[in-house]
Coordinates of C-alpha atoms in Angstrom, one line a residue:
X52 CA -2.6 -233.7 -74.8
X53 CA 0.4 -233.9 -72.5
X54 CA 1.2 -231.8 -69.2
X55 CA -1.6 -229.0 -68.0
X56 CA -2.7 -228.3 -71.5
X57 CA -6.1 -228.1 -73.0
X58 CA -7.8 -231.6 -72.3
X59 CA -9.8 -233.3 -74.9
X60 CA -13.1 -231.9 -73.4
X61 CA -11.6 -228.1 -73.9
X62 CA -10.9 -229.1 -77.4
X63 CA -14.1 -230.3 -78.4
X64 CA -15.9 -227.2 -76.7
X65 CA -14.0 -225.0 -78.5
X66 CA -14.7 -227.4 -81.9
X67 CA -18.5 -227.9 -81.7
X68 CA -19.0 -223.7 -80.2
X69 CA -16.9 -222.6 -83.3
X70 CA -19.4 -225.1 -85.7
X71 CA -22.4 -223.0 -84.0
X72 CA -20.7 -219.5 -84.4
X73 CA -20.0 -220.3 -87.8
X74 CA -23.4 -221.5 -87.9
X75 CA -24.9 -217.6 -87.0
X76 CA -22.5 -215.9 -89.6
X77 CA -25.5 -214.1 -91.8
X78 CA -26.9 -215.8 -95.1
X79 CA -28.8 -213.6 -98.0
X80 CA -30.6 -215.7 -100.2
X81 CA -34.4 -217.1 -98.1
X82 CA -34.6 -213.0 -96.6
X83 CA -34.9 -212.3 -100.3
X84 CA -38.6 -213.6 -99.9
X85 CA -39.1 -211.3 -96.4
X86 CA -37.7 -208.1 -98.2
X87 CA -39.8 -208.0 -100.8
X88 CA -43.0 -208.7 -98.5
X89 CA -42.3 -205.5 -96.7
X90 CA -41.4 -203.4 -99.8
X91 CA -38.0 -202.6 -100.3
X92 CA -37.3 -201.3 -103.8
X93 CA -40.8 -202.5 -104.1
X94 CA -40.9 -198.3 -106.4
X95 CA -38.9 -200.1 -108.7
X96 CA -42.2 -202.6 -109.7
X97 CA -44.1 -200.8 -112.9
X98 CA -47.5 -202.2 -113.7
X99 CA -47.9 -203.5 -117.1
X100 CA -51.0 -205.0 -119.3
X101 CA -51.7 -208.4 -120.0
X102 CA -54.5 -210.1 -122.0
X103 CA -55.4 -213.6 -121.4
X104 CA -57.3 -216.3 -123.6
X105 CA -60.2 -215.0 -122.3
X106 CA -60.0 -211.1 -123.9
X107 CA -59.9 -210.0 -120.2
X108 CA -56.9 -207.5 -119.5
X109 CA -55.0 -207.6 -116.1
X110 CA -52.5 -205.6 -114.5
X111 CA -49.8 -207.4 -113.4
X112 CA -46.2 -205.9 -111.4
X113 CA -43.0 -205.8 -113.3
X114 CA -40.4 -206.2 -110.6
X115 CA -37.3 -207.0 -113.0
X116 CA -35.6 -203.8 -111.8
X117 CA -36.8 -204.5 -108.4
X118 CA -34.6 -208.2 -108.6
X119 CA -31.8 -206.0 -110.1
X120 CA -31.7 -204.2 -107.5
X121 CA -31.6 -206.5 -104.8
X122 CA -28.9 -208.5 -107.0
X123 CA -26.7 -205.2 -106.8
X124 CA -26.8 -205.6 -103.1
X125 CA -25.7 -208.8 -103.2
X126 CA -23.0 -208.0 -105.6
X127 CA -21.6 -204.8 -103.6
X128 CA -21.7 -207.5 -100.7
X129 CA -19.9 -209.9 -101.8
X130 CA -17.1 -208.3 -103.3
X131 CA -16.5 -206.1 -100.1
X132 CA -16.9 -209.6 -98.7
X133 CA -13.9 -210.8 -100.6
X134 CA -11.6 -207.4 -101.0
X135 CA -11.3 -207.1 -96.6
X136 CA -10.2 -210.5 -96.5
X137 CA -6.8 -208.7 -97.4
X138 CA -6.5 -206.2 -94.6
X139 CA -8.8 -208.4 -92.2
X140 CA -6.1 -211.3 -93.0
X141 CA -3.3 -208.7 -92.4
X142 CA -4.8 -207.8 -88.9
X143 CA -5.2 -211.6 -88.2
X144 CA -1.8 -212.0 -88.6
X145 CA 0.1 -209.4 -87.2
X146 CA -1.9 -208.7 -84.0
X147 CA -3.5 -212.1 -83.3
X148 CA -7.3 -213.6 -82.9
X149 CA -8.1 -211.7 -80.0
X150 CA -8.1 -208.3 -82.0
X151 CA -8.8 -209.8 -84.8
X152 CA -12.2 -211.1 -83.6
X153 CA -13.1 -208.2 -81.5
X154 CA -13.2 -206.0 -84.8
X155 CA -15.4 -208.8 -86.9
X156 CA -17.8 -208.6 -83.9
X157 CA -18.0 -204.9 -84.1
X158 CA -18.5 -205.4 -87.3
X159 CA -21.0 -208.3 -87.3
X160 CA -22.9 -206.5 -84.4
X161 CA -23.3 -203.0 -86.0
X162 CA -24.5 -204.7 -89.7
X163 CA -27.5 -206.6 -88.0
X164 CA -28.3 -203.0 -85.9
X165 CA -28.5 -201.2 -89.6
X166 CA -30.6 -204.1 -90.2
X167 CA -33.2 -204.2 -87.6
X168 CA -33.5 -200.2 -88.1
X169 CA -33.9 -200.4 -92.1
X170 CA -36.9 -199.6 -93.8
X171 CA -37.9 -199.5 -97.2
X172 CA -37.6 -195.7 -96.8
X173 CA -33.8 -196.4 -95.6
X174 CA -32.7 -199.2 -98.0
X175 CA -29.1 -197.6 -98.5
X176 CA -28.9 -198.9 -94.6
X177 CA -28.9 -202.4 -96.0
X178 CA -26.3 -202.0 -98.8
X179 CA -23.9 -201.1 -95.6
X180 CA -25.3 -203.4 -93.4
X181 CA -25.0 -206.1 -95.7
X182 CA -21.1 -205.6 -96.5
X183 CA -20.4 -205.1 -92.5
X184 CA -22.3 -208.5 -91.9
X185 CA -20.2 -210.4 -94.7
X186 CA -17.3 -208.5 -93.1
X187 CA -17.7 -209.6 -89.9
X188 CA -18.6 -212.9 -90.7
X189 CA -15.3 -213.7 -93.1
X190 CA -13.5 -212.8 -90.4
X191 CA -15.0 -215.1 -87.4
X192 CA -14.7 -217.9 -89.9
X193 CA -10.8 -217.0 -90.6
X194 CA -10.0 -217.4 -87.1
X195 CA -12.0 -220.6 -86.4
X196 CA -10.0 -222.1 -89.3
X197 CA -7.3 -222.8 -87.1
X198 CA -9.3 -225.1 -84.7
X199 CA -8.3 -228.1 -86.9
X200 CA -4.5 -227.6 -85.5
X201 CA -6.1 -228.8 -82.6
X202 CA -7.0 -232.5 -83.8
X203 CA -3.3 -233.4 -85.6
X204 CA -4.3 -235.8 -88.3
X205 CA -7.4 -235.0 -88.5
X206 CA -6.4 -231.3 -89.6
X207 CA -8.0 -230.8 -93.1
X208 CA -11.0 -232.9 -91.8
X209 CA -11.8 -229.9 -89.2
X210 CA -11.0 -227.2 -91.6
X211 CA -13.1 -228.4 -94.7
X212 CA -15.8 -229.0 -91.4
X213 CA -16.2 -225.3 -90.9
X214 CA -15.8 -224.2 -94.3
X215 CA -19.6 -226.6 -94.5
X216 CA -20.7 -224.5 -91.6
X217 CA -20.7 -221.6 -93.4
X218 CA -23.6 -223.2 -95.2
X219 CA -25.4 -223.5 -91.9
X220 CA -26.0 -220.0 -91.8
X221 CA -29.1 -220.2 -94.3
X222 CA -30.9 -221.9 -91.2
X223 CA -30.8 -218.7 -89.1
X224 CA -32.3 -216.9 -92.1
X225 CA -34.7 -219.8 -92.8
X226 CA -36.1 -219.1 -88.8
X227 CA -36.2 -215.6 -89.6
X228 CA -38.5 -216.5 -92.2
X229 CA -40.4 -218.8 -90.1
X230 CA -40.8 -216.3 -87.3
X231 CA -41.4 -213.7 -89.7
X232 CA -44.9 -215.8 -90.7
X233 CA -46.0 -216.2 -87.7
X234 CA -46.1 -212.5 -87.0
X235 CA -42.4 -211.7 -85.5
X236 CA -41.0 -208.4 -86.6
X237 CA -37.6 -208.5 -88.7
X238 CA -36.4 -205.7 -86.3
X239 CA -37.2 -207.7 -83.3
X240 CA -35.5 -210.8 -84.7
X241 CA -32.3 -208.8 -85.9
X242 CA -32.3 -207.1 -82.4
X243 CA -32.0 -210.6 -80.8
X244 CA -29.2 -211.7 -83.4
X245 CA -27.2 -208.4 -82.4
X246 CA -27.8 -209.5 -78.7
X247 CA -25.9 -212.9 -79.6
X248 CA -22.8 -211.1 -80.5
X249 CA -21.8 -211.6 -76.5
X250 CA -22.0 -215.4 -77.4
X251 CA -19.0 -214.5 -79.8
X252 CA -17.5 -212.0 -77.0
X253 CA -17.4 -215.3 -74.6
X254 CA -15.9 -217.5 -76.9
X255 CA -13.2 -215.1 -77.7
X256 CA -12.2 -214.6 -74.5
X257 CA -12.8 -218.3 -72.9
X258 CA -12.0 -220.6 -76.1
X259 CA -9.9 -219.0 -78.5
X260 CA -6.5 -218.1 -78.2
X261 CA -4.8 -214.3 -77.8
X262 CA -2.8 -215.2 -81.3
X263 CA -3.0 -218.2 -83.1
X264 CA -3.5 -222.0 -82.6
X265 CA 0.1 -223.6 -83.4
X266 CA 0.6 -226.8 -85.6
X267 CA 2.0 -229.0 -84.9
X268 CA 1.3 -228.1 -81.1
X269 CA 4.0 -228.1 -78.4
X270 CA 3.9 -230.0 -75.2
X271 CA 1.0 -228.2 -72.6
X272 CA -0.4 -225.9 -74.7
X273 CA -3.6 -224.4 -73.5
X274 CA -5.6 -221.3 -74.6
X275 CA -8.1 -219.2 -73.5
X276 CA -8.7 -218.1 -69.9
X277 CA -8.1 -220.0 -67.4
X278 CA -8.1 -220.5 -63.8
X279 CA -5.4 -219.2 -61.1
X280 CA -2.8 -222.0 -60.9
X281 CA -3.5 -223.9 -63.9
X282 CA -0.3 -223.7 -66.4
X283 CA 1.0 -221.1 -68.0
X284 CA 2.3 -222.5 -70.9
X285 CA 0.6 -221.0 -73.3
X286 CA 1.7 -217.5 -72.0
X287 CA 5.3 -218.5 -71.9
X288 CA 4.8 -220.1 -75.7
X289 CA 3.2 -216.4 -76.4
X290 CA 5.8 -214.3 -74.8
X291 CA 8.7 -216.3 -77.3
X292 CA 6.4 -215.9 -79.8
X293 CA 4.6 -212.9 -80.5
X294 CA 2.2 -212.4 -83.2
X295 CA 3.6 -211.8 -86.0
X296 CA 6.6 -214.3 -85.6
X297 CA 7.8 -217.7 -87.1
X298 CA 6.7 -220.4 -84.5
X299 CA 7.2 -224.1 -84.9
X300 CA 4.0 -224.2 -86.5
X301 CA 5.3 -222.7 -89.2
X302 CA 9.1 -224.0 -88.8
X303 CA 7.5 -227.7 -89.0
X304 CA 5.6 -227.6 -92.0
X305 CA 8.2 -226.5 -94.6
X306 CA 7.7 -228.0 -97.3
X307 CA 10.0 -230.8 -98.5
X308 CA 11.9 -230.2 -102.2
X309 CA 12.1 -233.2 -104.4
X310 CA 15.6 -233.8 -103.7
X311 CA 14.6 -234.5 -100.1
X312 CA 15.6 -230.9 -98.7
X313 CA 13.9 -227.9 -97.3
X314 CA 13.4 -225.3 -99.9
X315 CA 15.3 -222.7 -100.5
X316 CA 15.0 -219.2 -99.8
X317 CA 14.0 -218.3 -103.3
X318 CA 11.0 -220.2 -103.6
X319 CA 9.6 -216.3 -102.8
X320 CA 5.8 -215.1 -102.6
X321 CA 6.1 -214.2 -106.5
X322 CA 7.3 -217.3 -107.8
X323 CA 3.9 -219.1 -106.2
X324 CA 2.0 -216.3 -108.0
X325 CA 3.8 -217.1 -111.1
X326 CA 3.4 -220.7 -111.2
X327 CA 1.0 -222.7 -113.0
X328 CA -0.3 -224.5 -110.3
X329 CA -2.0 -221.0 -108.4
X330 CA -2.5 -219.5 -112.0
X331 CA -4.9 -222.6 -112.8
X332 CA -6.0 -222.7 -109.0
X333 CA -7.4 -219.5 -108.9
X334 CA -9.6 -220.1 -112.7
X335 CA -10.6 -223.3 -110.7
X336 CA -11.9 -221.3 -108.0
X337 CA -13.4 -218.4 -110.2
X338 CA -15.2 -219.8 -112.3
X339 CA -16.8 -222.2 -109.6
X340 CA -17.3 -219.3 -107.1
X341 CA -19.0 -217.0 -110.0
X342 CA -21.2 -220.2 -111.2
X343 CA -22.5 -220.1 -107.5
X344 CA -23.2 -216.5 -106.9
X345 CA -25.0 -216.4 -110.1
X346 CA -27.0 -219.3 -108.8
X347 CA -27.8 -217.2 -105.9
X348 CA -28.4 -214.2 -107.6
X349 CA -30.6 -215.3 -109.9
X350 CA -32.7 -218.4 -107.8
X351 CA -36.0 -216.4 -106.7
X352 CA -36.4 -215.4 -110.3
X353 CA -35.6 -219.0 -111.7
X354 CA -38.1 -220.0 -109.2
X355 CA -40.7 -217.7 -109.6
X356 CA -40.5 -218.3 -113.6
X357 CA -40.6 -222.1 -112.8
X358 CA -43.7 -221.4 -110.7
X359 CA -45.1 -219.3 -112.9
X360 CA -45.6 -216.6 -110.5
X361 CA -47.0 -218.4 -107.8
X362 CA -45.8 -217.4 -104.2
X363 CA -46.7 -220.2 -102.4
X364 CA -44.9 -222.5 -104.5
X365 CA -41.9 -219.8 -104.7
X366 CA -42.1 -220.0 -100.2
X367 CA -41.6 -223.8 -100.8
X368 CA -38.8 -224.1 -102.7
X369 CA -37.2 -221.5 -100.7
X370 CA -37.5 -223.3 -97.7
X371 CA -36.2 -226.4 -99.6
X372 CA -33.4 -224.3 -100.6
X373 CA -32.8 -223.1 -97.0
X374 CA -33.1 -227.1 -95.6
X375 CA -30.5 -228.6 -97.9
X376 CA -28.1 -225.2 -96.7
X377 CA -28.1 -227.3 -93.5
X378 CA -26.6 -230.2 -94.7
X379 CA -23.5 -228.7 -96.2
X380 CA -21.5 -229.1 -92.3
X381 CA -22.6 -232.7 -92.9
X382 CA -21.3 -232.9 -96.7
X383 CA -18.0 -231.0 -95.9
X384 CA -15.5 -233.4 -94.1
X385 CA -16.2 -235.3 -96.7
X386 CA -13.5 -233.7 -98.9
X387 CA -11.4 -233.8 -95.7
X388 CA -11.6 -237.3 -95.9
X389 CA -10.3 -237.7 -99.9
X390 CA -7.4 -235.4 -98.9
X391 CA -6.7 -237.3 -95.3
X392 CA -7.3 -241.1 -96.9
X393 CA -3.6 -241.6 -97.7
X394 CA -2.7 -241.0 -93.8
X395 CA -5.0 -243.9 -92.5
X396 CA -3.6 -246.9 -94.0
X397 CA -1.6 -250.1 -92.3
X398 CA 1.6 -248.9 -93.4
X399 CA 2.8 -245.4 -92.1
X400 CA 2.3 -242.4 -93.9
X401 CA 4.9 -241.0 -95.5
X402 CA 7.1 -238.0 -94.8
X403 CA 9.4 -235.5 -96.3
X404 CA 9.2 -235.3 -100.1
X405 CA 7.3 -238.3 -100.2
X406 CA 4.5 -237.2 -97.9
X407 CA 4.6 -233.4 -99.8
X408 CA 3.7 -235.5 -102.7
X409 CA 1.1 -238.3 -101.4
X410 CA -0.6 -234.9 -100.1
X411 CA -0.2 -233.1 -103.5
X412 CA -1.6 -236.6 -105.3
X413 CA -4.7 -236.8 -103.1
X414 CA -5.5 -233.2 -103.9
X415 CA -6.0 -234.0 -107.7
X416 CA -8.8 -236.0 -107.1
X417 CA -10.4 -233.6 -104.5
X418 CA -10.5 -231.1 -106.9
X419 CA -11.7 -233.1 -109.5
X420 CA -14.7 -234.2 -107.3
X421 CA -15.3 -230.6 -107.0
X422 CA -15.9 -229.7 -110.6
X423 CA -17.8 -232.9 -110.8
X424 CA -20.5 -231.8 -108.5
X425 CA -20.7 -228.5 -110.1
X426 CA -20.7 -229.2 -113.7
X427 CA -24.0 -231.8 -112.5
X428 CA -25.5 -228.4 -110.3
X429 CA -25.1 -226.7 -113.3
X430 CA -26.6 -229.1 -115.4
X431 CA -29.9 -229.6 -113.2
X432 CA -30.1 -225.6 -112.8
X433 CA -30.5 -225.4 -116.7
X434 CA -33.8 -228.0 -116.7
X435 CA -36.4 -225.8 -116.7
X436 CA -38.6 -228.0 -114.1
X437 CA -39.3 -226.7 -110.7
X438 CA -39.4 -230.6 -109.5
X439 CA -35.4 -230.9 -110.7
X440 CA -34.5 -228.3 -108.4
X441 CA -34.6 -230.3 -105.6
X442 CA -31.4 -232.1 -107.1
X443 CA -30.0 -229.1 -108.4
X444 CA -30.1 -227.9 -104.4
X445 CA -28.6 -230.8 -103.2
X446 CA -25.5 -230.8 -105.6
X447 CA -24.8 -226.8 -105.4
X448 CA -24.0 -227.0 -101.6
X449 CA -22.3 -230.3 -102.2
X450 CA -20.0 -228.5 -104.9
X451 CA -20.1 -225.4 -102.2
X452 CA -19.0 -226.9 -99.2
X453 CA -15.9 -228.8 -101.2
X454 CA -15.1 -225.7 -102.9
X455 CA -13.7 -223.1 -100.2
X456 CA -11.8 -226.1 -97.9
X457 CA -10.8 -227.7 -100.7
X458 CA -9.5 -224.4 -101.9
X459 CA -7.5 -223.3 -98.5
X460 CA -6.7 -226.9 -98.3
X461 CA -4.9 -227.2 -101.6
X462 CA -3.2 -224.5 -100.9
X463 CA -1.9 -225.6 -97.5
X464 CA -0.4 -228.5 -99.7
X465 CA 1.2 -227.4 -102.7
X466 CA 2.9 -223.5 -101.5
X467 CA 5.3 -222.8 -98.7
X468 CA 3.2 -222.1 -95.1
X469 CA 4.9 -218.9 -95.4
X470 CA 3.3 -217.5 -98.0
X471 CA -0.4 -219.5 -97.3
X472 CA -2.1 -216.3 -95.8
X473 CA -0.9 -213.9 -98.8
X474 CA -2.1 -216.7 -101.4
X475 CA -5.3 -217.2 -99.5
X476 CA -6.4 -213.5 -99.6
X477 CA -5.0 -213.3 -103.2
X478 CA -6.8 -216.0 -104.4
X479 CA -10.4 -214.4 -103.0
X480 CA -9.7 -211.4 -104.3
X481 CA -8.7 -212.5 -107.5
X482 CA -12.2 -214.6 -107.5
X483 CA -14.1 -211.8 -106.7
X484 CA -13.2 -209.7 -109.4
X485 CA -14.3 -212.4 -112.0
X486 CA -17.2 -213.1 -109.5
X487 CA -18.5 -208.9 -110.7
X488 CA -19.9 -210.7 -113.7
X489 CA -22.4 -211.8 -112.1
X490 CA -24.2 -208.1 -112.2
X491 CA -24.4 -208.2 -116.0
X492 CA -25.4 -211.6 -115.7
X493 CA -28.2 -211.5 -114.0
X494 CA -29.4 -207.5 -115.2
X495 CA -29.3 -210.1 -118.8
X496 CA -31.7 -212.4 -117.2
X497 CA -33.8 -209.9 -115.8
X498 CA -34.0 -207.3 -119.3
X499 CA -33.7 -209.2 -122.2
X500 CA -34.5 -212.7 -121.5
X501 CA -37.6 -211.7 -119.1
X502 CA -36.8 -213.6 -115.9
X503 CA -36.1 -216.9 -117.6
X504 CA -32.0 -217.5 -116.6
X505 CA -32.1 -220.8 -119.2
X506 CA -29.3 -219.6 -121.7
X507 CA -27.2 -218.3 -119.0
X508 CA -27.4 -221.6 -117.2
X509 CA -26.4 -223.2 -120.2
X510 CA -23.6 -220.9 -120.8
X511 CA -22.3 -221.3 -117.5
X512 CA -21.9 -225.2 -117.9
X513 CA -19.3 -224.6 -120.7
X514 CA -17.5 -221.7 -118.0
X515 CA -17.0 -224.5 -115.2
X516 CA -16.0 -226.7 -117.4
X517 CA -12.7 -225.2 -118.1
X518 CA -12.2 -225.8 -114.5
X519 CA -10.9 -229.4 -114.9
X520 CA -7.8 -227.9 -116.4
X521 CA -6.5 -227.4 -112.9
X522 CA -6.8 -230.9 -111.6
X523 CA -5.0 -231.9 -114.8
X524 CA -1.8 -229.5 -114.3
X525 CA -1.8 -230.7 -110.8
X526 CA -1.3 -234.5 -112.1
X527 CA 1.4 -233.4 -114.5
X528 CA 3.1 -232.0 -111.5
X529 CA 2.7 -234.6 -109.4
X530 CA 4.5 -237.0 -112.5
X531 CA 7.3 -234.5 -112.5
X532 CA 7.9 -234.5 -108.8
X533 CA 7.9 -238.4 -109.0
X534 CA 10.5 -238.3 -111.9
X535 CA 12.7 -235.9 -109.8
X536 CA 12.6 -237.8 -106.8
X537 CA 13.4 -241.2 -108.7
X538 CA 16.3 -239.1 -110.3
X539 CA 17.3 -238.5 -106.8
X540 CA 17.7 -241.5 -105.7
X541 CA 14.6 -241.6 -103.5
X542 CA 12.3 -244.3 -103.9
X543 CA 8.5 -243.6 -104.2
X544 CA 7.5 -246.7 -102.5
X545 CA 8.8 -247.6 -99.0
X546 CA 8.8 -251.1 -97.9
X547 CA 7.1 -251.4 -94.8
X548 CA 8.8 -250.3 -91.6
X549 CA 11.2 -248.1 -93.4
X550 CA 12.3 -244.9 -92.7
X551 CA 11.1 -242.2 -95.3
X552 CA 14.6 -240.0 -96.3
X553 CA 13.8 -236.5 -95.2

């Protein structure tokens, strides 16, 4: 970093804090488990009969409506989840990180409060709790996304890093779980969490800029608050460029046209829309994002049928469940790496149209990867062994963390940077109104096939694999961008040493 700007120590902080906030943002799936050990929606249970080998009747708890139930929370959840991406992407971008993270804390803060006061007598607490917390927590991660501008090359590495932090959030739950055994009250421990919300408060005002990280960065830049004395770049960069307005971050990534030139002003926000390549994109993502939410929605029942009811065994795979969650910050750069790989070789990586299309070609096989991974979680899901589900965790937060980087990612590539927030926050929203059909889903698993989610599993296997479409009209356009370039003169391979036309 050149001048008085933020040294490489400053940088890292700011990396390895934003892993561990991301790290906090609340999960849903292990608290499941707690919830239904202090009753909520436990008047939903009906006793039924049951006679056994022996001639001996039992009474044993229906709780199908009860899982329906807690599945409708999770649905109302996630689709406010994904519909305030839209204005919380708006406020991001017009008035900065600053107020954009002091409203996800407020949020973030005030869900785990509704939390910690629920009770089974004030459940409809935790249907608004839950949506402020997924609120919140969207929103954090939005503004650490711009961390990887920090790291130049290394760019899509950072981002896809925190998108695999998200996962780490099932380890907080997993605690709460832990804590909760050994006697802890949930209030108490959701107290606490709301008391960690000045951690956030610090790092907004000591490690994150007032607006937004630039890329590629200028010479100096700093952020955050600093000592008297120290430069004041970063101000002066700030005052020229309020939020809001084109910087060079966005002036410098342009994308290149095939004939070597900067597009023109009618590549416009509804052409992208209309374009194969986002059409595809987004059934990529949907499909993919509704094969995991109905994962989530229905596991404790697919566990508890695999178990045959018993709760120990159910606790176990749980917490096995809640383990592999921590590995996804592990598994995530590793997408960053298929999509970086072309930048790291002897000769020098390309630029203008030739590096727009190097980028473009890397991306096939990252999403391909993607639906790989998926299609096997899906797979293993469907085996109706508990023992399989060890692999079937290990694969769905695989396919999970590649899915949202790879997803920002692609996008980053293959649309103008001018119109990347709008397609963002399009493409979740999009997503999440195919992800609603995962209410009908599981309410199917729960009435007519008793708990037992093995034909929707199966079903779901033939869904994601219409996912692999996309990958494949992303290689056609790659061959047509190769074919326009050769028509333009441009060669597609450099010799070494050689100036790329731009």
């Amino acid at each position: 970093m050149a001048g008085d700007g933020a040294g490489v120590a400053k940088r890292v902080g700011t990396l390895l804090s934003g892993l561990l906030e991301c790290g906090l943002i609340f999960s849903w799936i292990s608290l499941i488990f707690v919830l239904k050990d202090l009753g909520y929606f436990e008047d939903l249970c009906q006793s039924h009969t049951n006679a056994s080998t022996t001639l001996n009747w039992t009474l044993t708890p229906d709780c199908s409506r009860q899982d329906e139930q807690f599945s409708l929370v999770f649905t109302i959840g996630c689709f406010v989840y994904s519909f305030v991406t839209v204005p919380m992407g708006f406020i991001f971008d017009r008035f900065g990180t600053t107020v954009a993270r002091l409203i996800a804390i407020s949020l973030y803060t005030g869900g785990t409060l509704l939390i910690a006061f629920s009770s089974p007598e004030l459940v409809v607490l935790f249907f608004l709790a839950m949506s402020m917390v997924l609120a919140g927590g969207i929103l954090l991660m939005l503004t650490n996304m711009q961390v990887g501008n920090l790291f130049g090359k290394f760019r899509f590495i950072i981002s896809n890093l925190y998108s695999g932090a998200f996962n780490f959030s099932f380890a907080i739950v997993l605690i709460v779980m832990l804590l909760y055994e050994h006697g802890l009250s949930l209030r108490d421990m959701f107290l606490f969490m709301a008391a960690c919300s000045i951690w956030h408060l610090l790092r907004t005002i000591f490690l994150m800029p007032r607006t937004r990280i630039p890329y590629p960065l200028p010479p100096g830049y700093d952020y955050g608050l600093r000592c008297p004395g120290r430069s004041q770049s970063y101000r002066t960069y700030e005052a020229r460029h309020p939020p809001g307005e084109d910087g060079p971050e966005e002036k410098a990534l342009e994308p290149i046209n095939a004939r070597g030139g900067r597009d023109p002003p009618g590549v416009t926000f509804m052409a992208c829309v209309c374009s194969r390549l986002f059409a595809w994109h987004v059934v990529w993502l949907s499909v993919m994002r509704l094969r995991h939410y109905i994962f989530f929605s229905t596991l404790n029942s697919l566990l508890d049928h695999l178990a045959r009811g018993d709760p120990s065994l159910v606790s176990t795979y749980t917490n096995a469940f809640a383990y592999t969650q921590l590995c996804g910050v592990l598994c995530a750069p590793w997408n960053g790496l298929i999509l970086d790989r072309h930048k790291w070789g002897k000769t020098p990586r390309p630029e203008g149209a030739l590096g727009t299309l190097a980028d473009l070609r890397a991306s096939v096989l990252s999403l391909t990867v993607t639906v790989i991974q998926c299609v096997l979680f899906s797979i293993c899901a469907a085996v109706p062994v508990l023992p399989v589900q060890f692999a079937t965790f290990v694969l769905q937060v695989l396919s999970r963390s590649f899915l949202y980087g790879g997803n920002a990612a692609f996008l980053a590539i293959a649309f103008p940077p001018q119109h990347f927030g709008k397609l963002y926050r399009l493409t979740i929203v999009l997503s999440a109104l195919v992800a609603l059909l995962q209410y009908p889903c599981v309410a199917l698993v729960h009435g007519p096939l008793g708990g037992d989610p093995f034909y929707v599993n199966v079903g779901l296997i033939a869904v994601v694999l219409v996912a692999f479409v996309s990958p494949v009209v992303v290689a056609r356009e790659c061959r047509q961008r190769a074919k326009e370039l050769e028509a333009a003169g441009i060669p597609l391979t450099a010799p070494a040493g050689a100036e790329t036309p731009a």
